[in-house]
Each structure stands twice: as C-alpha cells, then as structure tokens.
GROMACS .gro file of C-alpha atoms in nm:
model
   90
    1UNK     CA    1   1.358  -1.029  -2.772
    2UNK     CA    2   1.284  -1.024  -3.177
    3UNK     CA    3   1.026  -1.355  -3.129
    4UNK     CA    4   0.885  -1.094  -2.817
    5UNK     CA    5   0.876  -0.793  -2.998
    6UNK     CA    6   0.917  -0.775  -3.342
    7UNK     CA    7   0.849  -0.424  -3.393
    8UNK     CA    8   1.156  -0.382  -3.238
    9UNK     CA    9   1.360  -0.657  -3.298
   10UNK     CA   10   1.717  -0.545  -3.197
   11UNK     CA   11   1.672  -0.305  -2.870
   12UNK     CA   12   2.024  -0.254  -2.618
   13UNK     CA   13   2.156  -0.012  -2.317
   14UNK     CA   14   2.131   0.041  -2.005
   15UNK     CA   15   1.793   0.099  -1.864
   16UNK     CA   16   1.865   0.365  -1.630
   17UNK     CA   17   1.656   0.663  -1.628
   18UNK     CA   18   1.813   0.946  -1.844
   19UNK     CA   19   2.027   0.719  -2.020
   20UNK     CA   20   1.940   0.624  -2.457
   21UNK     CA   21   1.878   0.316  -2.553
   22UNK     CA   22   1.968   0.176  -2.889
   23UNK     CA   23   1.663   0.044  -3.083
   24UNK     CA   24   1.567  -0.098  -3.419
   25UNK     CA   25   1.244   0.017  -3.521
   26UNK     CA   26   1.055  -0.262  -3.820
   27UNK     CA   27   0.747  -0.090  -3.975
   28UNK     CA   28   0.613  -0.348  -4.202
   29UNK     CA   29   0.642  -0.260  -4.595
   30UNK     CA   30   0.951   0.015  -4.490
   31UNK     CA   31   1.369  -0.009  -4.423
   32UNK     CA   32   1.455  -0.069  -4.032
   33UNK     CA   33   1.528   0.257  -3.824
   34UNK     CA   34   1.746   0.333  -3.601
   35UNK     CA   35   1.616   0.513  -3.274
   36UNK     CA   36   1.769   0.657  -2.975
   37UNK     CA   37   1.544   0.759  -2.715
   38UNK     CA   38   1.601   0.812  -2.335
   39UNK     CA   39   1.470   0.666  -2.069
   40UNK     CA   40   1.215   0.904  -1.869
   41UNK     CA   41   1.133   0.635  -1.585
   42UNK     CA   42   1.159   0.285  -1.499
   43UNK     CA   43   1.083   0.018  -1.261
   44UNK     CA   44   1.183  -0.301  -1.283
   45UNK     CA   45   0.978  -0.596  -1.408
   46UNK     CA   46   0.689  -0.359  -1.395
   47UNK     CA   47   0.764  -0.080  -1.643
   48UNK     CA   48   1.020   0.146  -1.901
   49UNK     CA   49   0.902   0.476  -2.066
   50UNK     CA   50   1.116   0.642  -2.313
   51UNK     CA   51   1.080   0.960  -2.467
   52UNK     CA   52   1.244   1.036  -2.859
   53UNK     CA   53   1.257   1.381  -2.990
   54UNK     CA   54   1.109   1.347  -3.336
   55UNK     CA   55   1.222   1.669  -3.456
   56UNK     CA   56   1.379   1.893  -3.221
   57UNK     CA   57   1.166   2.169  -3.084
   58UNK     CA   58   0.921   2.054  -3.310
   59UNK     CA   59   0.756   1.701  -3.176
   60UNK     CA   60   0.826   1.413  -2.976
   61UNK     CA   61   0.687   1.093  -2.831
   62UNK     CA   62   0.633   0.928  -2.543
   63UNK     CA   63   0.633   0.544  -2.554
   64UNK     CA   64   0.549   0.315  -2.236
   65UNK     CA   65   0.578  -0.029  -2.172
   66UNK     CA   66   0.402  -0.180  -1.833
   67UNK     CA   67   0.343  -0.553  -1.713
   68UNK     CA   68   0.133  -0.597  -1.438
   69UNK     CA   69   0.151  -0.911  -1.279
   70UNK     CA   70  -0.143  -1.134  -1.155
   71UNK     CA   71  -0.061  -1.449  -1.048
   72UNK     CA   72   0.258  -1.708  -1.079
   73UNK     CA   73   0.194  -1.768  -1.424
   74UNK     CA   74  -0.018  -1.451  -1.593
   75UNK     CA   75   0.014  -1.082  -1.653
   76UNK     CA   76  -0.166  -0.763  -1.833
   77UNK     CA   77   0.045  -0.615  -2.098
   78UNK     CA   78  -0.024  -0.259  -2.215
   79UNK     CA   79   0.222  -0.029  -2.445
   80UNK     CA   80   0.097   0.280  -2.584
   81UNK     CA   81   0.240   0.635  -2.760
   82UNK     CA   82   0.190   0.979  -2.689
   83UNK     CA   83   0.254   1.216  -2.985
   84UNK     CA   84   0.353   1.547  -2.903
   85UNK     CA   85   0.392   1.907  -3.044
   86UNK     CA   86   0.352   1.954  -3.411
   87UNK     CA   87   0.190   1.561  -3.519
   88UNK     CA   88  -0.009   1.567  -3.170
   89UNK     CA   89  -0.093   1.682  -2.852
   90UNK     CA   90   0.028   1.945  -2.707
   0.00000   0.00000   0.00000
C-alpha cells in the first residue's frame, strides 16, 4: 500500500460505509498525521469516498478514490478533494 500510495502510507479498517478508517497522512517537508474519516460510499474494486470533518461545524472534505477498469490489464485512476465550509465550497 505505502509503494501504492505514499501520501498515505499506513491506511486500515473496515471499508464499510459509515464506518472510520485509520489513515496516515505524509505531506512532504511536515510530521505524519493521523486521520479518521468515514466512509460515505463504496463499491468494490471500483470506488471508496470518505468524508473528514476538519473542524467541526466549521469545514470538511470530501476525498474520492475511483478505478475504472478497461481491459484485462489497464485502468483510469482518478482521486480528487472537495473542500467544504469555511476553506471552500459551500
């Protein structure tokens, strides 16, 4: 998972929508995070979207990860963030 994705290197939990998953976060040049958001939705092999509350009542974000497959042996990945309240969008 690290070699995969090494902004977060150390991720665990059960994917199962409303459950939190256990994540460390690596920002280059700053100390490793620990995050606990929940899981909004998920299918899968296909895709996991988690939401973390930033600040309480104040922001949050909305993370997704989605692979579509295209044939035996190649794929689209796409992962993105949504910023909300305060930081972002509302």
């Amino acid at each position: 998972w690290s070699e995969w994705n090494p902004l977060y290197p150390q991720a665990s939990g059960q994917i199962r929508i409303g459950e939190r998953l256990n994540l460390t976060l690596a920002l280059p040049g700053e100390a490793h995070r620990q995050l606990q958001p929940r899981v909004v939705d998920w299918e899968p092999n296909s895709q996991i979207i988690w939401r973390l509350d930033v600040a309480p009542l104040v922001a949050h974000t909305v993370r997704y990860i989605e692979i579509e497959k295209l044939a035996e042996v190649g794929c689209i990945f796409a992962n993105g963030e949504f910023f909300h309240g305060a930081v972002g969008e509302r």
